[in-house]
Amino acid sequence: TENDRKVRELSLLYRVSRVIHSTVRLDELVHLILSAATLPGEGGFDRAMLFTINERSGILLGMLGVTRETAALVLPVEHDRGAWQRPVVTAAAQQAQRETPFSRQVMKQRLSLDAEANALARAAIDGGVVLVTDPAAEPPSGAAFAEAMQLGSYACVPLLGRDRSLGVLVVDNPFSREELTPGRLRFLQLFANQAGAAMENSLLVHRLETAHRDLQETQERLIQGEKLAVLGEMAASVAHELKNPLVSVAGFA
């Protein structure tokens, strides 16, 4: 039974990994990660939320929230191999997921990146899964967050890059009431590792594209500067050639 469970878990993680590594565009990736976390038979959680970390201001920012129903907008429930190997995340599907009341509520959230203030910050700083079974017993910031999002028992897991936390994934099961067992938390940790690696790759590609764009702009400015320098030299040469006969004409005049 244990071997069968491990085989199913590895098969599931492989399928999910193929999905979230199918794109390097960060906006598409976020929708794929949360959708894969909530689909039945895949991540299997009722709801998933993503918070990004702003280290400069020390704040966790709500980025997106997806439920099991809205996940089907990005990943079909009755999936075939082609649809999951190269999923097409349309702009309309992304907009539909962002505009749900649940996602709008997530995007309003701003939490302190202080380990003593809330469970999300503890997960980001400690680098491990944090299970909250009694949200009312959390510090005021965490309790207010749980009340705003109508959270019962929930789990937080960081999306880890090579040397830092890139964000925090929050999942819960308010509809199915499925317990967040140690096995489910272990799967969540493995899922988050895959998602963190995909997100770091996406950020690296984004930085590379930005650096390439800046280099192109610098090159264009240098080329334009060289053109202006050539025009300046040409104008000076023409002025010199005109000045010599004009001086003679002025002398004879």
Short mmCIF file of C-alpha atoms in Angstrom, two decimals:
data_model
loop_
_atom_site.label_atom_id
_atom_site.label_comp_id
_atom_site.label_asym_id
_atom_site.label_seq_id
_atom_site.Cartn_x
_atom_site.Cartn_y
_atom_site.Cartn_z
CA THR A 1 0.00 0.00 0.00
CA GLU A 2 2.82 2.37 0.85
CA ASN A 3 4.59 1.60 -2.43
CA ASP A 4 1.37 2.17 -4.37
CA ARG A 5 0.93 5.52 -2.63
CA LYS A 6 4.49 6.54 -3.52
CA VAL A 7 4.01 5.53 -7.15
CA ARG A 8 0.79 7.58 -7.41
CA GLU A 9 2.48 10.54 -5.73
CA LEU A 10 5.50 10.41 -8.04
CA SER A 11 3.27 10.05 -11.10
CA LEU A 12 1.23 13.03 -9.97
CA LEU A 13 4.31 15.15 -9.31
CA TYR A 14 5.72 14.26 -12.71
CA ARG A 15 2.49 15.31 -14.43
CA VAL A 16 2.31 18.54 -12.44
CA SER A 17 5.98 19.23 -13.12
CA ARG A 18 5.38 18.95 -16.86
CA VAL A 19 2.60 21.51 -16.54
CA ILE A 20 4.40 24.15 -14.51
CA HIS A 21 7.64 23.82 -16.49
CA SER A 22 5.80 24.29 -19.80
CA THR A 23 6.28 28.08 -19.75
CA VAL A 24 8.83 30.63 -18.62
CA ARG A 25 6.38 33.53 -18.60
CA LEU A 26 5.81 34.46 -14.97
CA ASP A 27 2.19 35.60 -15.39
CA GLU A 28 1.23 32.29 -17.04
CA LEU A 29 3.25 30.27 -14.55
CA VAL A 30 1.42 31.67 -11.51
CA HIS A 31 -1.95 30.65 -12.95
CA LEU A 32 -0.65 27.18 -13.81
CA ILE A 33 0.81 26.60 -10.34
CA LEU A 34 -2.37 27.52 -8.48
CA SER A 35 -4.62 25.70 -10.94
CA ALA A 36 -2.54 22.51 -10.66
CA ALA A 37 -2.69 22.77 -6.86
CA THR A 38 -6.49 22.81 -6.81
CA LEU A 39 -7.66 20.42 -9.53
CA PRO A 40 -9.19 17.14 -8.28
CA GLY A 41 -6.80 14.26 -8.77
CA GLU A 42 -3.87 16.66 -9.10
CA GLY A 43 -3.03 19.00 -6.21
CA GLY A 44 -6.47 18.28 -4.85
CA PHE A 45 -6.79 21.27 -2.48
CA ASP A 46 -10.01 23.29 -2.50
CA ARG A 47 -8.32 26.69 -2.69
CA ALA A 48 -4.80 27.99 -3.31
CA MET A 49 -3.37 31.48 -2.82
CA LEU A 50 -0.01 32.91 -3.80
CA PHE A 51 1.77 35.70 -1.94
CA THR A 52 4.94 37.29 -3.27
CA ILE A 53 7.69 38.71 -1.08
CA ASN A 54 8.73 42.35 -1.25
CA GLU A 55 11.98 42.28 0.70
CA ARG A 56 12.57 46.01 0.38
CA SER A 57 9.35 46.92 2.16
CA GLY A 58 9.14 43.72 4.25
CA ILE A 59 5.63 42.85 3.06
CA LEU A 60 3.87 39.78 1.67
CA LEU A 61 1.63 40.83 -1.24
CA GLY A 62 -1.43 38.86 -2.29
CA MET A 63 -0.99 38.02 -5.98
CA LEU A 64 -3.69 35.53 -6.99
CA GLY A 65 -6.29 33.14 -5.59
CA VAL A 66 -7.71 30.09 -7.40
CA THR A 67 -10.47 27.70 -6.39
CA ARG A 68 -11.20 24.22 -7.71
CA GLU A 69 -13.91 25.67 -9.97
CA THR A 70 -11.83 28.45 -11.49
CA ALA A 71 -8.83 26.14 -12.01
CA ALA A 72 -10.72 24.51 -14.89
CA LEU A 73 -10.48 27.81 -16.79
CA VAL A 74 -6.74 27.21 -17.23
CA LEU A 75 -6.38 23.43 -16.98
CA PRO A 76 -9.21 21.20 -18.24
CA VAL A 77 -10.51 18.72 -15.67
CA GLU A 78 -10.96 16.03 -18.30
CA HIS A 79 -7.42 16.49 -19.52
CA ASP A 80 -5.64 14.72 -22.32
CA ARG A 81 -1.89 14.35 -22.58
CA GLY A 82 -1.45 17.09 -25.15
CA ALA A 83 -3.43 19.66 -23.18
CA TRP A 84 -1.34 19.04 -20.06
CA GLN A 85 2.06 18.78 -21.70
CA ARG A 86 1.68 22.13 -23.46
CA PRO A 87 -1.22 23.97 -21.82
CA VAL A 88 -2.45 27.16 -23.46
CA VAL A 89 -3.05 29.86 -20.87
CA THR A 90 -5.08 32.52 -22.66
CA ALA A 91 -5.31 36.12 -21.54
CA ALA A 92 -9.08 35.69 -21.15
CA ALA A 93 -8.62 32.74 -18.77
CA GLN A 94 -6.10 34.67 -16.68
CA GLN A 95 -8.43 37.66 -16.49
CA ALA A 96 -11.36 35.44 -15.49
CA GLN A 97 -9.35 33.91 -12.63
CA ARG A 98 -8.15 37.31 -11.42
CA GLU A 99 -11.62 38.84 -11.40
CA THR A 100 -13.30 36.30 -9.11
CA PRO A 101 -14.36 37.66 -5.68
CA PHE A 102 -11.98 35.22 -3.97
CA SER A 103 -8.98 36.31 -6.03
CA ARG A 104 -9.83 40.00 -5.55
CA GLN A 105 -9.91 39.43 -1.80
CA VAL A 106 -6.50 37.73 -1.94
CA MET A 107 -5.02 40.64 -3.90
CA LYS A 108 -6.15 43.06 -1.20
CA GLN A 109 -4.08 41.32 1.46
CA ARG A 110 -0.87 42.86 2.77
CA LEU A 111 0.96 40.96 5.50
CA SER A 112 4.09 41.77 7.45
CA LEU A 113 7.18 39.70 6.70
CA ASP A 114 7.66 39.16 10.43
CA ALA A 115 7.82 35.58 11.70
CA GLU A 116 6.01 36.57 14.88
CA ALA A 117 3.15 38.24 13.03
CA ASN A 118 1.66 35.47 10.87
CA ALA A 119 2.15 31.92 9.61
CA LEU A 120 3.01 32.99 6.06
CA ALA A 121 6.02 34.94 7.26
CA ARG A 122 7.12 31.99 9.41
CA ALA A 123 7.00 29.71 6.39
CA ALA A 124 8.95 32.19 4.25
CA ILE A 125 11.65 32.75 6.86
CA ASP A 126 11.96 29.17 8.16
CA GLY A 127 11.74 27.61 4.69
CA GLY A 128 9.31 24.82 5.64
CA VAL A 129 5.63 23.92 5.73
CA VAL A 130 3.59 25.61 8.47
CA LEU A 131 0.23 24.07 9.43
CA VAL A 132 -2.30 26.29 11.19
CA THR A 133 -5.07 24.31 12.85
CA ASP A 134 -6.51 27.15 14.96
CA PRO A 135 -6.37 30.49 13.09
CA ALA A 136 -8.03 32.32 15.99
CA ALA A 137 -5.02 31.53 18.18
CA GLU A 138 -2.63 33.21 15.73
CA PRO A 139 -1.19 36.70 16.39
CA PRO A 140 -3.57 39.59 15.53
CA SER A 141 -2.21 39.98 11.99
CA GLY A 142 -2.59 36.28 11.23
CA ALA A 143 -6.01 36.07 12.85
CA ALA A 144 -7.24 39.06 10.83
CA PHE A 145 -5.96 37.47 7.64
CA ALA A 146 -7.72 34.18 8.42
CA GLU A 147 -10.97 36.03 9.15
CA ALA A 148 -10.76 38.06 5.93
CA MET A 149 -10.19 34.92 3.85
CA GLN A 150 -12.58 32.74 5.89
CA LEU A 151 -9.86 30.23 6.66
CA GLY A 152 -10.24 27.20 8.84
CA SER A 153 -7.28 24.87 9.04
CA TYR A 154 -4.73 25.88 6.41
CA ALA A 155 -1.12 25.27 5.39
CA CYS A 156 1.61 27.62 4.17
CA VAL A 157 4.66 26.55 2.20
CA PRO A 158 7.43 28.73 0.74
CA LEU A 159 8.39 28.65 -2.92
CA LEU A 160 12.14 28.45 -2.58
CA GLY A 161 14.68 29.65 -5.09
CA ARG A 162 18.36 28.88 -4.93
CA ASP A 163 19.12 31.21 -2.03
CA ARG A 164 15.86 32.84 -0.93
CA SER A 165 12.10 32.48 -0.68
CA LEU A 166 10.32 33.77 -3.78
CA GLY A 167 6.79 33.57 -2.40
CA VAL A 168 4.40 31.65 -0.16
CA LEU A 169 1.69 29.22 -1.26
CA VAL A 170 -1.35 28.94 1.01
CA VAL A 171 -3.87 26.08 0.66
CA ASP A 172 -7.00 25.01 2.51
CA ASN A 173 -10.06 22.75 2.15
CA PRO A 174 -13.12 24.73 3.30
CA PHE A 175 -15.56 22.83 1.06
CA SER A 176 -14.42 19.20 1.07
CA ARG A 177 -13.27 19.42 4.72
CA GLU A 178 -10.43 17.09 3.81
CA GLU A 179 -7.87 16.94 6.60
CA LEU A 180 -4.38 18.27 5.95
CA THR A 181 -2.63 15.06 6.96
CA PRO A 182 1.17 14.63 7.16
CA GLY A 183 1.02 12.83 3.81
CA ARG A 184 -0.77 15.76 2.19
CA LEU A 185 1.72 18.19 3.72
CA ARG A 186 4.61 16.09 2.38
CA PHE A 187 3.06 16.24 -1.09
CA LEU A 188 2.58 20.00 -0.68
CA GLN A 189 6.28 20.42 0.11
CA LEU A 190 7.30 18.43 -2.99
CA PHE A 191 4.82 20.38 -5.11
CA ALA A 192 6.20 23.69 -3.78
CA ASN A 193 9.76 22.61 -4.60
CA GLN A 194 8.76 22.09 -8.23
CA ALA A 195 6.87 25.38 -8.31
CA GLY A 196 9.76 27.28 -6.73
CA ALA A 197 12.23 25.91 -9.29
CA ALA A 198 9.91 26.87 -12.15
CA MET A 199 9.39 30.35 -10.71
CA GLU A 200 13.13 30.95 -10.29
CA ASN A 201 13.71 29.88 -13.91
CA SER A 202 11.00 32.29 -15.00
CA LEU A 203 12.54 35.14 -13.00
CA LEU A 204 15.99 34.42 -14.45
CA VAL A 205 14.61 34.46 -17.98
CA HIS A 206 12.78 37.71 -17.20
CA ARG A 207 16.02 39.29 -15.95
CA LEU A 208 17.87 38.06 -19.01
CA GLU A 209 15.23 39.55 -21.30
CA THR A 210 15.39 42.84 -19.39
CA ALA A 211 19.20 42.92 -19.62
CA HIS A 212 19.03 42.13 -23.34
CA ARG A 213 16.48 44.90 -23.88
CA ASP A 214 18.63 47.40 -21.94
CA LEU A 215 21.67 46.36 -23.99
CA GLN A 216 19.77 46.90 -27.22
CA GLU A 217 18.65 50.35 -26.08
CA THR A 218 22.23 51.25 -25.10
CA GLN A 219 23.51 50.02 -28.47
CA GLU A 220 20.90 52.12 -30.28
CA ARG A 221 21.91 55.19 -28.27
CA LEU A 222 25.59 54.59 -29.11
CA ILE A 223 24.79 54.21 -32.81
CA GLN A 224 22.72 57.39 -32.71
CA GLY A 225 25.58 59.16 -30.91
CA GLU A 226 28.05 58.01 -33.57
CA LYS A 227 25.74 59.29 -36.32
CA LEU A 228 25.50 62.69 -34.62
CA ALA A 229 29.30 62.79 -34.18
CA VAL A 230 29.79 62.08 -37.91
CA LEU A 231 27.27 64.80 -38.80
CA GLY A 232 29.11 67.20 -36.51
CA GLU A 233 32.44 66.45 -38.15
CA MET A 234 30.87 66.87 -41.59
CA ALA A 235 29.34 70.21 -40.62
CA ALA A 236 32.68 71.44 -39.25
CA SER A 237 34.45 70.37 -42.47
CA VAL A 238 31.89 72.13 -44.66
CA ALA A 239 32.11 75.26 -42.52
CA HIS A 240 35.90 75.24 -42.84
CA GLU A 241 35.76 74.80 -46.62
CA LEU A 242 33.30 77.68 -46.90
CA LYS A 243 35.21 79.95 -44.54
CA ASN A 244 38.48 80.00 -46.54
CA PRO A 245 37.07 81.50 -49.81
CA LEU A 246 34.80 83.82 -47.84
CA VAL A 247 37.81 85.29 -46.08
CA SER A 248 39.48 85.98 -49.44
CA VAL A 249 36.26 87.51 -50.82
CA ALA A 250 35.95 89.66 -47.70
CA GLY A 251 39.58 90.79 -48.09
CA PHE A 252 39.15 91.84 -51.73
CA ALA A 253 35.85 93.52 -50.86
#
